[in-house]
Amino acid sequence: MQTANKLRKKVVSKAVRNIKRGYADDESKRGMYRPEIRLDLQRSRLMTESFKETDGQAMVIRRAKALANLLTKMDIFIRDHERIVGYQTADPMASTIH
């Protein structure tokens, strides 16, 4: 039981709330995610940087160079006891937009 509790503390859940019409004002102001979840813009900035540099080239080349730029420059994190590592943001408590 103790190991299960330790694992639960390490697992990150974004906990998306279902937002529907009819909620009270205080409910709708809470937002879609828990308060500790933040927006990570690093991925978007790196993609934009690459697309500005490759302006005028074929879209296939631009996408490939953008992915290369992202994989080269993006921050990474590895948590203890992970068998598969990597995530779409530089922080496990962050979410991204595309």
Short mmCIF file of C-alpha atoms in Angstrom, two decimals:
data_model
loop_
_atom_site.label_atom_id
_atom_site.label_comp_id
_atom_site.label_asym_id
_atom_site.label_seq_id
_atom_site.Cartn_x
_atom_site.Cartn_y
_atom_site.Cartn_z
CA MET A 1 0.00 0.00 0.00
CA GLN A 2 2.85 2.33 0.80
CA THR A 3 4.41 1.89 -2.66
CA ALA A 4 1.07 2.64 -4.31
CA ASN A 5 0.84 5.93 -2.41
CA LYS A 6 4.39 6.85 -3.43
CA LEU A 7 3.60 6.16 -7.08
CA ARG A 8 0.39 8.21 -6.94
CA LYS A 9 2.38 11.22 -5.72
CA LYS A 10 4.78 10.93 -8.67
CA VAL A 11 2.13 10.59 -11.36
CA VAL A 12 0.96 13.87 -12.87
CA SER A 13 -2.62 14.20 -14.00
CA LYS A 14 -3.77 17.32 -15.83
CA ALA A 15 -7.34 16.72 -14.58
CA VAL A 16 -9.32 18.45 -17.32
CA ARG A 17 -12.69 19.59 -16.07
CA ASN A 18 -15.81 19.28 -18.15
CA ILE A 19 -17.08 22.83 -18.65
CA LYS A 20 -20.78 23.08 -19.43
CA ARG A 21 -23.34 25.81 -19.66
CA GLY A 22 -25.32 26.43 -16.55
CA TYR A 23 -22.46 26.44 -14.05
CA ALA A 24 -22.46 29.21 -11.50
CA ASP A 25 -20.10 32.16 -12.14
CA ASP A 26 -17.58 30.95 -9.59
CA GLU A 27 -17.39 27.56 -11.36
CA SER A 28 -16.78 29.02 -14.83
CA LYS A 29 -13.98 31.32 -13.58
CA ARG A 30 -12.00 28.36 -12.25
CA GLY A 31 -10.88 27.42 -15.73
CA MET A 32 -10.38 24.09 -17.41
CA TYR A 33 -7.31 22.84 -15.52
CA ARG A 34 -6.19 22.69 -11.92
CA PRO A 35 -4.51 25.92 -10.69
CA GLU A 36 -0.98 24.45 -10.64
CA ILE A 37 -1.09 23.58 -14.36
CA ARG A 38 0.58 26.27 -16.47
CA LEU A 39 0.94 26.92 -20.19
CA ASP A 40 4.32 26.08 -21.74
CA LEU A 41 5.15 28.18 -24.80
CA GLN A 42 8.65 26.86 -25.47
CA ARG A 43 7.49 24.48 -28.20
CA SER A 44 5.49 27.20 -29.98
CA ARG A 45 8.37 29.67 -29.78
CA LEU A 46 10.87 27.19 -31.23
CA MET A 47 8.52 26.29 -34.08
CA THR A 48 7.90 29.98 -34.85
CA GLU A 49 11.64 30.70 -34.75
CA SER A 50 12.30 27.96 -37.29
CA PHE A 51 9.45 28.98 -39.59
CA LYS A 52 10.77 32.57 -39.67
CA GLU A 53 14.24 31.33 -40.62
CA THR A 54 12.97 29.07 -43.42
CA ASP A 55 10.55 31.52 -45.04
CA GLY A 56 10.18 30.87 -48.78
CA GLN A 57 11.27 27.22 -48.71
CA ALA A 58 9.02 24.24 -49.44
CA MET A 59 6.60 23.43 -46.60
CA VAL A 60 7.95 19.88 -46.24
CA ILE A 61 11.46 21.26 -45.66
CA ARG A 62 10.14 23.92 -43.26
CA ARG A 63 8.34 21.32 -41.14
CA ALA A 64 11.39 19.05 -41.06
CA LYS A 65 13.67 21.92 -40.01
CA ALA A 66 11.15 23.03 -37.39
CA LEU A 67 11.10 19.53 -35.91
CA ALA A 68 14.90 19.40 -35.95
CA ASN A 69 15.04 22.79 -34.21
CA LEU A 70 12.53 21.59 -31.62
CA LEU A 71 14.38 18.35 -30.89
CA THR A 72 17.72 20.15 -30.65
CA LYS A 73 16.76 23.06 -28.42
CA MET A 74 13.83 21.93 -26.26
CA ASP A 75 14.47 21.33 -22.56
CA ILE A 76 13.93 17.77 -21.34
CA PHE A 77 13.17 16.16 -18.00
CA ILE A 78 13.51 12.59 -16.83
CA ARG A 79 11.78 11.46 -13.66
CA ASP A 80 12.98 8.62 -11.46
CA HIS A 81 11.80 5.10 -12.31
CA GLU A 82 10.49 5.98 -15.80
CA ARG A 83 10.84 3.35 -18.49
CA ILE A 84 9.68 5.60 -21.30
CA VAL A 85 10.87 9.19 -21.05
CA GLY A 86 9.94 12.39 -22.79
CA TYR A 87 6.99 14.70 -22.91
CA GLN A 88 5.63 17.45 -25.12
CA THR A 89 6.57 20.18 -22.64
CA ALA A 90 9.67 20.98 -20.61
CA ASP A 91 7.76 20.60 -17.32
CA PRO A 92 5.39 17.79 -16.27
CA MET A 93 3.00 20.31 -14.74
CA ALA A 94 2.57 22.22 -18.00
CA SER A 95 0.29 22.02 -20.98
CA THR A 96 0.94 23.15 -24.54
CA ILE A 97 -0.99 24.61 -27.44
CA HIS A 98 -0.37 23.88 -31.12
#
